[in-house]
C-alpha positions as a Python dict, from the first residue, in 0.01 Angstrom:
ca = {
    (1, 'X'): (0, 0, 0),
    (2, 'X'): (288, 49, 237),
    (3, 'X'): (239, 223, 567),
    (4, 'X'): (454, 527, 620),
    (5, 'X'): (521, 681, 960),
    (6, 'X'): (443, 1048, 968),
    (7, 'X'): (756, 1246, 1052),
    (8, 'X'): (747, 1496, 1333),
    (9, 'X'): (663, 1849, 1238),
    (10, 'X'): (907, 2123, 1329),
    (11, 'X'): (824, 2404, 1566),
    (12, 'X'): (505, 2253, 1701),
    (13, 'X'): (327, 2242, 1366),
    (14, 'X'): (120, 1935, 1288),
    (15, 'X'): (253, 1691, 1031),
    (16, 'X'): (26, 1553, 767),
    (17, 'X'): (-32, 1912, 659),
    (18, 'X'): (-371, 1984, 516),
    (19, 'X'): (-429, 2138, 179),
    (20, 'X'): (-650, 2421, 72),
    (21, 'X'): (-807, 2214, -199),
    (22, 'X'): (-557, 2306, -469),
    (23, 'X'): (-359, 1987, -437),
    (24, 'X'): (-61, 2146, -262),
    (25, 'X'): (71, 2039, 72),
    (26, 'X'): (348, 2109, 313),
    (27, 'X'): (691, 1955, 295),
    (28, 'X'): (632, 1674, 539),
    (29, 'X'): (532, 1437, 257),
    (30, 'X'): (267, 1243, 448),
    (31, 'X'): (-82, 1384, 435),
    (32, 'X'): (-426, 1279, 542),
    (33, 'X'): (-684, 1228, 273),
    (34, 'X'): (-903, 1503, 133),
    (35, 'X'): (-1209, 1297, 46),
    (36, 'X'): (-1469, 1506, 229),
    (37, 'X'): (-1674, 1714, -9),
    (38, 'X'): (-1846, 2038, 82),
    (39, 'X'): (-2182, 1860, 99),
    (40, 'X'): (-2032, 1617, 354),
    (41, 'X'): (-1893, 1898, 566),
    (42, 'X'): (-2211, 2103, 548),
    (43, 'X'): (-2428, 1812, 655),
    (44, 'X'): (-2183, 1706, 929),
    (45, 'X'): (-2207, 2060, 1065),
    (46, 'X'): (-2585, 2064, 1028),
    (47, 'X'): (-2645, 1721, 1180),
    (48, 'X'): (-2376, 1755, 1444),
    (49, 'X'): (-2607, 1954, 1670),
    (50, 'X'): (-2879, 1689, 1657),
    (51, 'X'): (-2796, 1401, 1890),
    (52, 'X'): (-2951, 1162, 2137),
    (53, 'X'): (-2887, 1424, 2406),
    (54, 'X'): (-3143, 1647, 2234),
    (55, 'X'): (-3400, 1377, 2158),
    (56, 'X'): (-3388, 1204, 2498),
    (57, 'X'): (-3160, 1384, 2744),
    (58, 'X'): (-3346, 1713, 2720),
    (59, 'X'): (-3635, 1556, 2913),
    (60, 'X'): (-3446, 1579, 3243),
    (61, 'X'): (-3375, 1945, 3181),
    (62, 'X'): (-3742, 2020, 3110),
    (63, 'X'): (-3849, 1835, 3426),
    (64, 'X'): (-3608, 2045, 3632),
    (65, 'X'): (-3648, 2391, 3477),
    (66, 'X'): (-4003, 2377, 3342),
    (67, 'X'): (-4080, 2623, 3061),
    (68, 'X'): (-3766, 2814, 3160),
    (69, 'X'): (-3569, 2542, 2980),
    (70, 'X'): (-3606, 2772, 2679),
    (71, 'X'): (-3391, 3029, 2859),
    (72, 'X'): (-3143, 2761, 2966),
    (73, 'X'): (-3094, 2644, 2609),
    (74, 'X'): (-3073, 3002, 2483),
    (75, 'X'): (-2797, 3087, 2733),
    (76, 'X'): (-2598, 2769, 2677),
    (77, 'X'): (-2653, 2805, 2303),
    (78, 'X'): (-2502, 3155, 2310),
    (79, 'X'): (-2198, 3019, 2495),
    (80, 'X'): (-2157, 2740, 2241),
    (81, 'X'): (-2188, 2988, 1954),
    (82, 'X'): (-1906, 3196, 2100),
    (83, 'X'): (-1688, 2886, 2142),
    (84, 'X'): (-1757, 2771, 1786),
    (85, 'X'): (-1688, 3118, 1649),
    (86, 'X'): (-1349, 3127, 1823),
    (87, 'X'): (-1266, 2775, 1709),
    (88, 'X'): (-1381, 2859, 1357),
    (89, 'X'): (-1153, 3162, 1347),
    (90, 'X'): (-849, 2952, 1436),
    (91, 'X'): (-948, 2654, 1219),
    (92, 'X'): (-1007, 2870, 912),
    (93, 'X'): (-674, 3045, 962),
    (94, 'X'): (-479, 2723, 1019),
    (95, 'X'): (-672, 2404, 932),
    (96, 'X'): (-534, 2103, 1122),
    (97, 'X'): (-656, 1753, 1198),
    (98, 'X'): (-583, 1818, 1568),
    (99, 'X'): (-802, 2129, 1566),
    (100, 'X'): (-805, 2303, 1907),
    (101, 'X'): (-522, 2083, 2040),
    (102, 'X'): (-293, 2221, 1771),
    (103, 'X'): (-414, 2576, 1830),
    (104, 'X'): (-360, 2544, 2207),
    (105, 'X'): (-9, 2410, 2150),
    (106, 'X'): (81, 2692, 1913),
    (107, 'X'): (-59, 2963, 2138),
    (108, 'X'): (-6, 2838, 2494),
    (109, 'X'): (260, 2569, 2469),
    (110, 'X'): (288, 2191, 2414),
    (111, 'X'): (152, 2117, 2764),
    (112, 'X'): (-179, 2280, 2664),
    (113, 'X'): (-205, 2088, 2339),
    (114, 'X'): (-125, 1765, 2522),
    (115, 'X'): (-390, 1827, 2790),
    (116, 'X'): (-670, 1944, 2562),
    (117, 'X'): (-601, 1677, 2301),
    (118, 'X'): (-582, 1369, 2521),
    (119, 'X'): (-876, 1479, 2736),
    (120, 'X'): (-1087, 1518, 2423),
    (121, 'X'): (-968, 1179, 2292),
    (122, 'X'): (-1070, 1011, 2617),
    (123, 'X'): (-1404, 1193, 2611),
    (124, 'X'): (-1480, 1069, 2260),
    (125, 'X'): (-1377, 711, 2335),
    (126, 'X'): (-1599, 693, 2643),
    (127, 'X'): (-1880, 855, 2442),
    (128, 'X'): (-1844, 578, 2181),
    (129, 'X'): (-1903, 324, 2459),
    (130, 'X'): (-2208, 507, 2594),
    (131, 'X'): (-2359, 545, 2248),
    (132, 'X'): (-2286, 182, 2158),
    (133, 'X'): (-2461, 61, 2474),
    (134, 'X'): (-2759, 290, 2408),
    (135, 'X'): (-2795, 172, 2048),
    (136, 'X'): (-2765, -193, 2155),
    (137, 'X'): (-3042, -147, 2412),
    (138, 'X'): (-3277, -21, 2140),
    (139, 'X'): (-3194, -322, 1923),
    (140, 'X'): (-3252, -565, 2213),
    (141, 'X'): (-3593, -403, 2262),
    (142, 'X'): (-3678, -488, 1903),
    (143, 'X'): (-3511, -830, 1912),
    (144, 'X'): (-3548, -957, 2271),
    (145, 'X'): (-3382, -1292, 2199),
    (146, 'X'): (-3049, -1123, 2123),
    (147, 'X'): (-2775, -1008, 2359),
    (148, 'X'): (-2663, -647, 2398),
    (149, 'X'): (-2295, -731, 2345),
    (150, 'X'): (-2373, -876, 2001),
    (151, 'X'): (-2508, -546, 1879),
    (152, 'X'): (-2226, -345, 2035),
    (153, 'X'): (-1972, -571, 1864),
    (154, 'X'): (-2154, -537, 1530),
    (155, 'X'): (-2168, -159, 1550),
    (156, 'X'): (-1804, -129, 1660),
    (157, 'X'): (-1684, -351, 1375),
    (158, 'X'): (-1902, -170, 1122),
    (159, 'X'): (-1779, 178, 1211),
    (160, 'X'): (-1419, 71, 1261),
    (161, 'X'): (-1418, -70, 908),
    (162, 'X'): (-1587, 245, 781),
    (163, 'X'): (-1320, 464, 937),
    (164, 'X'): (-1034, 239, 822),
    (165, 'X'): (-1139, 296, 462),
    (166, 'X'): (-1108, 627, 279),
    (167, 'X'): (-1234, 932, 467),
    (168, 'X'): (-1502, 972, 202),
    (169, 'X'): (-1672, 662, 348),
    (170, 'X'): (-1700, 833, 685),
    (171, 'X'): (-1831, 1143, 511),
    (172, 'X'): (-2092, 947, 317),
    (173, 'X'): (-2219, 769, 630),
    (174, 'X'): (-2244, 1096, 819),
    (175, 'X'): (-2408, 1270, 525),
    (176, 'X'): (-2699, 1026, 522),
    (177, 'X'): (-2719, 996, 900),
    (178, 'X'): (-2732, 1374, 930),
    (179, 'X'): (-2985, 1401, 646),
    (180, 'X'): (-3225, 1167, 826),
    (181, 'X'): (-3181, 1354, 1157),
    (182, 'X'): (-3237, 1692, 994),
    (183, 'X'): (-3550, 1566, 816),
    (184, 'X'): (-3683, 1423, 1143),
    (185, 'X'): (-3633, 1743, 1339),
    (186, 'X'): (-3772, 1950, 1051),
    (187, 'X'): (-4091, 1741, 1042),
    (188, 'X'): (-4122, 1775, 1421),
    (189, 'X'): (-4084, 2152, 1402),
    (190, 'X'): (-4342, 2184, 1126),
    (191, 'X'): (-4594, 1965, 1311),
    (192, 'X'): (-4530, 2157, 1632),
    (193, 'X'): (-4584, 2497, 1471),
    (194, 'X'): (-4906, 2379, 1308),
    (195, 'X'): (-5027, 2240, 1643),
    (196, 'X'): (-4946, 2565, 1825),
    (197, 'X'): (-5143, 2756, 1562),
    (198, 'X'): (-5433, 2510, 1595),
    (199, 'X'): (-5395, 2425, 1225),
    (200, 'X'): (-5327, 2055, 1281),
    (201, 'X'): (-5643, 1839, 1249),
    (202, 'X'): (-5777, 1732, 1588),
    (203, 'X'): (-5577, 1988, 1789),
    (204, 'X'): (-5660, 2318, 1953),
    (205, 'X'): (-5417, 2606, 1992),
    (206, 'X'): (-5278, 2579, 2348),
    (207, 'X'): (-5202, 2946, 2386),
    (208, 'X'): (-4979, 3021, 2686),
    (209, 'X'): (-5148, 2787, 2933),
    (210, 'X'): (-4856, 2544, 2953),
    (211, 'X'): (-4601, 2826, 2969),
    (212, 'X'): (-4752, 3019, 3258),
    (213, 'X'): (-4971, 2766, 3438),
    (214, 'X'): (-4874, 2496, 3689),
    (215, 'X'): (-4612, 2689, 3881),
    (216, 'X'): (-4545, 2958, 3625),
    (217, 'X'): (-4259, 3000, 3379),
    (218, 'X'): (-3997, 2920, 3646),
    (219, 'X'): (-4175, 2657, 3861),
    (220, 'X'): (-3870, 2526, 4045),
    (221, 'X'): (-3696, 2857, 4090),
    (222, 'X'): (-3332, 2931, 4021),
    (223, 'X'): (-3221, 2585, 4135),
    (224, 'X'): (-3432, 2422, 3865),
    (225, 'X'): (-3300, 2663, 3605),
    (226, 'X'): (-2940, 2579, 3701),
    (227, 'X'): (-3006, 2206, 3659),
    (228, 'X'): (-3164, 2274, 3321),
    (229, 'X'): (-2873, 2494, 3220),
    (230, 'X'): (-2618, 2223, 3306),
    (231, 'X'): (-2820, 1963, 3115),
    (232, 'X'): (-2839, 2188, 2812),
    (233, 'X'): (-2466, 2269, 2809),
    (234, 'X'): (-2363, 1907, 2784),
    (235, 'X'): (-2617, 1841, 2507),
    (236, 'X'): (-2400, 2050, 2274),
    (237, 'X'): (-2094, 1823, 2298),
    (238, 'X'): (-1957, 1705, 1963),
    (239, 'X'): (-1984, 2027, 1765),
    (240, 'X'): (-1603, 2048, 1765),
    (241, 'X'): (-1575, 1750, 1528),
    (242, 'X'): (-1664, 1961, 1226),
    (243, 'X'): (-1340, 2161, 1261),
    (244, 'X'): (-1146, 1833, 1275),
    (245, 'X'): (-1323, 1705, 964),
    (246, 'X'): (-1263, 2033, 781),
    (247, 'X'): (-891, 1953, 762),
    (248, 'X'): (-973, 1662, 528),
    (249, 'X'): (-1219, 1846, 309),
    (250, 'X'): (-1169, 1978, -43),
    (251, 'X'): (-1144, 2338, 72),
    (252, 'X'): (-1058, 2341, 445),
    (253, 'X'): (-1057, 2717, 501),
    (254, 'X'): (-1377, 2795, 313),
    (255, 'X'): (-1551, 2480, 440),
    (256, 'X'): (-1500, 2545, 809),
    (257, 'X'): (-1581, 2913, 765),
    (258, 'X'): (-1917, 2829, 609),
    (259, 'X'): (-1996, 2567, 874),
    (260, 'X'): (-1922, 2801, 1163),
    (261, 'X'): (-2116, 3089, 1014),
    (262, 'X'): (-2433, 2880, 1007),
    (263, 'X'): (-2396, 2775, 1372),
    (264, 'X'): (-2624, 3048, 1505),
    (265, 'X'): (-2940, 2962, 1315),
    (266, 'X'): (-2880, 2586, 1354),
    (267, 'X'): (-2858, 2611, 1733),
    (268, 'X'): (-3147, 2854, 1754),
    (269, 'X'): (-3373, 2649, 1527),
    (270, 'X'): (-3302, 2297, 1643),
    (271, 'X'): (-3248, 2342, 2016),
    (272, 'X'): (-3425, 2656, 2128),
    (273, 'X'): (-3703, 2613, 1871),
    (274, 'X'): (-3766, 2254, 1980),
    (275, 'X'): (-3783, 2351, 2347),
    (276, 'X'): (-4033, 2628, 2272),
    (277, 'X'): (-4260, 2384, 2089),
    (278, 'X'): (-4237, 2114, 2358),
    (279, 'X'): (-4315, 2331, 2661),
    (280, 'X'): (-4587, 2518, 2471),
    (281, 'X'): (-4772, 2206, 2360),
    (282, 'X'): (-4760, 1988, 2675),
    (283, 'X'): (-4731, 2048, 3052),
    (284, 'X'): (-4367, 2053, 3161),
    (285, 'X'): (-4432, 1810, 3448),
    (286, 'X'): (-4591, 1540, 3235),
    (287, 'X'): (-4431, 1207, 3335),
    (288, 'X'): (-4384, 1091, 2975),
    (289, 'X'): (-4138, 1375, 2908),
    (290, 'X'): (-3878, 1195, 3118),
    (291, 'X'): (-4000, 837, 3081),
    (292, 'X'): (-4041, 834, 2704),
    (293, 'X'): (-3856, 1147, 2597),
    (294, 'X'): (-4000, 1491, 2519),
    (295, 'X'): (-4030, 1434, 2144),
    (296, 'X'): (-4223, 1109, 2188),
    (297, 'X'): (-4445, 1281, 2447),
    (298, 'X'): (-4532, 1559, 2203),
    (299, 'X'): (-4595, 1323, 1911),
    (300, 'X'): (-4818, 1108, 2133),
    (301, 'X'): (-5004, 1421, 2243),
    (302, 'X'): (-5064, 1503, 1876),
    (303, 'X'): (-5184, 1144, 1813),
    (304, 'X'): (-4910, 1077, 1560),
    (305, 'X'): (-4924, 702, 1479),
    (306, 'X'): (-4632, 487, 1605),
    (307, 'X'): (-4466, 792, 1763),
    (308, 'X'): (-4261, 587, 2009),
    (309, 'X'): (-4116, 347, 1752),
    (310, 'X'): (-4055, 630, 1506),
    (311, 'X'): (-3851, 819, 1763),
    (312, 'X'): (-3665, 501, 1858),
    (313, 'X'): (-3551, 478, 1497),
    (314, 'X'): (-3441, 842, 1501),
    (315, 'X'): (-3259, 801, 1833),
    (316, 'X'): (-3086, 490, 1699),
    (317, 'X'): (-2972, 685, 1394),
    (318, 'X'): (-2848, 965, 1621),
    (319, 'X'): (-2653, 719, 1837),
    (320, 'X'): (-2497, 542, 1538),
    (321, 'X'): (-2409, 876, 1382),
    (322, 'X'): (-2238, 983, 1704),
    (323, 'X'): (-2046, 655, 1725),
    (324, 'X'): (-1920, 698, 1370),
    (325, 'X'): (-1826, 1064, 1423),
    (326, 'X'): (-1658, 1004, 1758),
    (327, 'X'): (-1440, 718, 1630),
    (328, 'X'): (-1339, 948, 1346),
    (329, 'X'): (-1274, 1247, 1572),
    (330, 'X'): (-1082, 1042, 1829),
    (331, 'X'): (-860, 883, 1564),
    (332, 'X'): (-771, 1218, 1406),
    (333, 'X'): (-699, 1373, 1744),
    (334, 'X'): (-476, 1079, 1839),
    (335, 'X'): (-299, 1099, 1504),
    (336, 'X'): (-232, 1469, 1542),
    (337, 'X'): (-105, 1428, 1899),
    (338, 'X'): (137, 1144, 1831),
    (339, 'X'): (261, 1303, 1509),
    (340, 'X'): (355, 1606, 1719),
    (341, 'X'): (551, 1387, 1960),
    (342, 'X'): (273, 1376, 2219),
    (343, 'X'): (216, 999, 2226),
    (344, 'X'): (326, 657, 2093),
    (345, 'X'): (466, 705, 1742),
    (346, 'X'): (307, 387, 1604),
    (347, 'X'): (-28, 566, 1597),
    (348, 'X'): (105, 823, 1349),
    (349, 'X'): (132, 574, 1063),
    (350, 'X'): (-79, 673, 763),
    (351, 'X'): (-199, 432, 497),
    (352, 'X'): (-396, 553, 199),
    (353, 'X'): (-450, 889, 363),
    (354, 'X'): (-601, 730, 676),
    (355, 'X'): (-431, 699, 1020),
    (356, 'X'): (-543, 338, 1054),
    (357, 'X'): (-347, 256, 1368),
    (358, 'X'): (-508, 554, 1539),
    (359, 'X'): (-852, 439, 1421),
    (360, 'X'): (-800, 88, 1562),
    (361, 'X'): (-662, 222, 1892),
    (362, 'X'): (-953, 463, 1938),
    (363, 'X'): (-1217, 203, 1851),
    (364, 'X'): (-1044, -56, 2072),
    (365, 'X'): (-1051, 175, 2373),
    (366, 'X'): (-1418, 246, 2309),
    (367, 'X'): (-1494, -127, 2298),
    (368, 'X'): (-1287, -180, 2613),
    (369, 'X'): (-1498, 83, 2787),
    (370, 'X'): (-1808, -115, 2685),
    (371, 'X'): (-1659, -423, 2851),
    (372, 'X'): (-1590, -215, 3163),
    (373, 'X'): (-1962, -134, 3172),
    (374, 'X'): (-2050, -503, 3159),
    (375, 'X'): (-1788, -612, 3413),
    (376, 'X'): (-1778, -320, 3656),
    (377, 'X'): (-2072, -84, 3586),
    (378, 'X'): (-2053, 74, 3934),
    (379, 'X'): (-1677, 115, 3951),
    (380, 'X'): (-1442, 151, 3653),
    (381, 'X'): (-1703, 255, 3396),
    (382, 'X'): (-1856, 503, 3638),
    (383, 'X'): (-1509, 644, 3703),
    (384, 'X'): (-1458, 688, 3330),
    (385, 'X'): (-1789, 870, 3297),
    (386, 'X'): (-1704, 1099, 3587),
    (387, 'X'): (-1355, 1172, 3456),
    (388, 'X'): (-1489, 1302, 3126),
    (389, 'X'): (-1805, 1457, 3276),
    (390, 'X'): (-1678, 1814, 3245),
    (391, 'X'): (-1404, 1753, 2985),
    (392, 'X'): (-1584, 1951, 2716),
    (393, 'X'): (-1575, 2259, 2943),
    (394, 'X'): (-1199, 2217, 2987),
    (395, 'X'): (-1165, 2202, 2609),
    (396, 'X'): (-1377, 2515, 2569),
    (397, 'X'): (-1151, 2693, 2818),
    (398, 'X'): (-843, 2604, 2615),
    (399, 'X'): (-1015, 2718, 2294),
    (400, 'X'): (-1092, 3060, 2441),
    (401, 'X'): (-744, 3104, 2590),
    (402, 'X'): (-576, 2998, 2265),
    (403, 'X'): (-791, 3227, 2051),
    (404, 'X'): (-721, 3520, 2282),
    (405, 'X'): (-350, 3491, 2206),
    (406, 'X'): (-362, 3366, 1847),
    (407, 'X'): (-590, 3647, 1728),
    (408, 'X'): (-335, 3907, 1834),
    (409, 'X'): (-58, 3722, 1649),
    (410, 'X'): (-269, 3679, 1336),
    (411, 'X'): (-367, 4046, 1327),
    (412, 'X'): (-2, 4140, 1356),
    (413, 'X'): (156, 3891, 1115),
    (414, 'X'): (-110, 3748, 880),
    (415, 'X'): (-440, 3939, 884),
    (416, 'X'): (-534, 3785, 548),
    (417, 'X'): (-588, 3452, 725),
    (418, 'X'): (-873, 3593, 934),
    (419, 'X'): (-1149, 3459, 711),
    (420, 'X'): (-1369, 3416, 1018),
    (421, 'X'): (-1344, 3676, 1293),
    (422, 'X'): (-1460, 3647, 1651),
    (423, 'X'): (-1724, 3907, 1722),
    (424, 'X'): (-1625, 4208, 1936),
    (425, 'X'): (-1279, 4071, 2012),
    (426, 'X'): (-1148, 4052, 2283),
    (427, 'X'): (-1462, 4130, 2487),
    (428, 'X'): (-1673, 3831, 2381),
    (429, 'X'): (-1373, 3602, 2420),
    (430, 'X'): (-1354, 3707, 2783),
    (431, 'X'): (-1730, 3660, 2811),
    (432, 'X'): (-1689, 3303, 2681),
    (433, 'X'): (-1410, 3235, 2930),
    (434, 'X'): (-1621, 3375, 3214),
    (435, 'X'): (-1923, 3176, 3097),
    (436, 'X'): (-1723, 2851, 3090),
    (437, 'X'): (-1587, 2922, 3438),
    (438, 'X'): (-1937, 3006, 3555),
    (439, 'X'): (-2075, 2671, 3438),
    (440, 'X'): (-1792, 2492, 3619),
    (441, 'X'): (-1882, 2679, 3938),
    (442, 'X'): (-2249, 2592, 3895),
    (443, 'X'): (-2149, 2226, 3882),
    (444, 'X'): (-2051, 2257, 4248),
    (445, 'X'): (-2419, 2305, 4341),
    (446, 'X'): (-2533, 1953, 4249),
    (447, 'X'): (-2403, 1628, 4396),
    (448, 'X'): (-2369, 1442, 4066),
    (449, 'X'): (-2208, 1726, 3874),
    (450, 'X'): (-1984, 1809, 4171),
    (451, 'X'): (-1843, 1456, 4159),
    (452, 'X'): (-1787, 1486, 3785),
    (453, 'X'): (-1614, 1819, 3833),
    (454, 'X'): (-1371, 1680, 4090),
    (455, 'X'): (-1290, 1376, 3876),
    (456, 'X'): (-1242, 1583, 3562),
    (457, 'X'): (-1033, 1841, 3746),
    (458, 'X'): (-808, 1566, 3881),
    (459, 'X'): (-763, 1419, 3534),
    (460, 'X'): (-687, 1763, 3390),
    (461, 'X'): (-425, 1829, 3658),
    (462, 'X'): (-258, 1495, 3581),
    (463, 'X'): (-248, 1574, 3208),
    (464, 'X'): (-113, 1924, 3272),
    (465, 'X'): (166, 1788, 3492),
    (466, 'X'): (260, 1516, 3244),
    (467, 'X'): (245, 1761, 2954),
    (468, 'X'): (456, 2019, 3133),
    (469, 'X'): (716, 1762, 3237),
    (470, 'X'): (738, 1639, 2877),
    (471, 'X'): (771, 1997, 2755),
    (472, 'X'): (1052, 2073, 2999),
    (473, 'X'): (1229, 1749, 2918),
    (474, 'X'): (1210, 1818, 2545),
    (475, 'X'): (1336, 2173, 2596),
    (476, 'X'): (1626, 2050, 2808),
    (477, 'X'): (1715, 1792, 2545),
    (478, 'X'): (1694, 2045, 2263),
    (479, 'X'): (1427, 1839, 2085),
    (480, 'X'): (1273, 2086, 1845),
    (481, 'X'): (1123, 1822, 1618),
    (482, 'X'): (883, 1681, 1872),
    (483, 'X'): (670, 1988, 1877),
    (484, 'X'): (771, 2057, 2237),
    (485, 'X'): (902, 2404, 2259),
    (486, 'X'): (928, 2622, 2563),
    (487, 'X'): (701, 2896, 2677),
    (488, 'X'): (411, 2960, 2445),
    (489, 'X'): (521, 2733, 2161),
    (490, 'X'): (620, 2838, 1812),
    (491, 'X'): (320, 3058, 1750),
    (492, 'X'): (60, 3013, 1481),
    (493, 'X'): (266, 3159, 1200),
    (494, 'X'): (597, 2982, 1244),
    (495, 'X'): (518, 2768, 940),
    (496, 'X'): (207, 2766, 726),
    (497, 'X'): (92, 2408, 685),
    (498, 'X'): (-224, 2492, 500),
    (499, 'X'): (-55, 2462, 167),
    (500, 'X'): (-186, 2796, 54),
}
């Protein structure tokens, strides 16, 4: 099949217009595939909140905050729910493969879409490297005669090929990955509840001893709670991918609306519920919580056979799932950006409904980041990690700012598109903005997070300057087809690319 470059969309609208599942599309002529079924999208949304950050990374938060980690996850979970609700409102109204980057460009201007989009792309590519290294380390533990780079190369090739094929392949991989993760967390929750009730053979009900003893509910004071809060916020990264995937589903509007509406109980059940079980069943300062991971520590406490190896399998699945999803998300974000004139045009080529050049470029950068870790672990790779350390908060800020403006335009010009509505608009939007800013300020309290904040802020400033210069240059040259207008962009209703 011949490769066809995607033409630029007029007035800041993304080319490769999505359909609403009825087989219609915009006039651009080049569209991404629509191979994701509702079951794919539902499971991607369900499994997207279950990652290695929950299974392993939550241990550091528990060690810092103690039982109060429940409050930390509840607060950060509320912030994430607000962000997802805002993003869901915009994605359901105007599905686009560039998701929040497109919405930021329409509402705030091309400079905003450029900044949010490329920062998120870099974040996903670096995350692919981190996840690949983590998965390889597990495999080396099982097969000590092998080298880490062999496994990284295998995983990168496997998921690059998966994403180069039809989008349904990505959806099928994620469906089964997510199914296994959901089953694992469901079994953990059931076992935990039974243990708390004293209904599990060989266990006694712990009562509130672990919640109130050994320093109390807040053993390390406010400082410990802040560390736990920061750890919990970054555990939610990756939820945005479901709104990117929705653009290639059978029914984009209805699919993303359903996924977002279930966000509340998913976050409450998986994250907050898990933390309640962990800190109720075992002492928060138990060394194995950090050394082995909180889930392994609980399963060992309950004398579950082969708990460590079982969780290693689950963590491996979580890491591979994240690699697959992040290559997908990065490629679609890159495709959307370059198709709107925000990057090298070669990446906008679409073959068989898949932006294969964007897939290869995204995977290649992820693999290059892995090499950076092998060659310069204390320099270049560490810089990359620091640069994207707070990138998700920058993205959340753009989402809130874009929704604040787009909602007003939608209510005025196309209220029928508001399938999903942000609660108590505009008050909770401002609460989300304040919450995001508050987390950024809290990052100044800790040495590690302060460094990440400075690096990320510097990167954001560079992207803003480059994006603004490009916007001004396009405006001066009268280039309307590049998606670089002046001021706030064309607005969300300049041209409906949903095909409805």
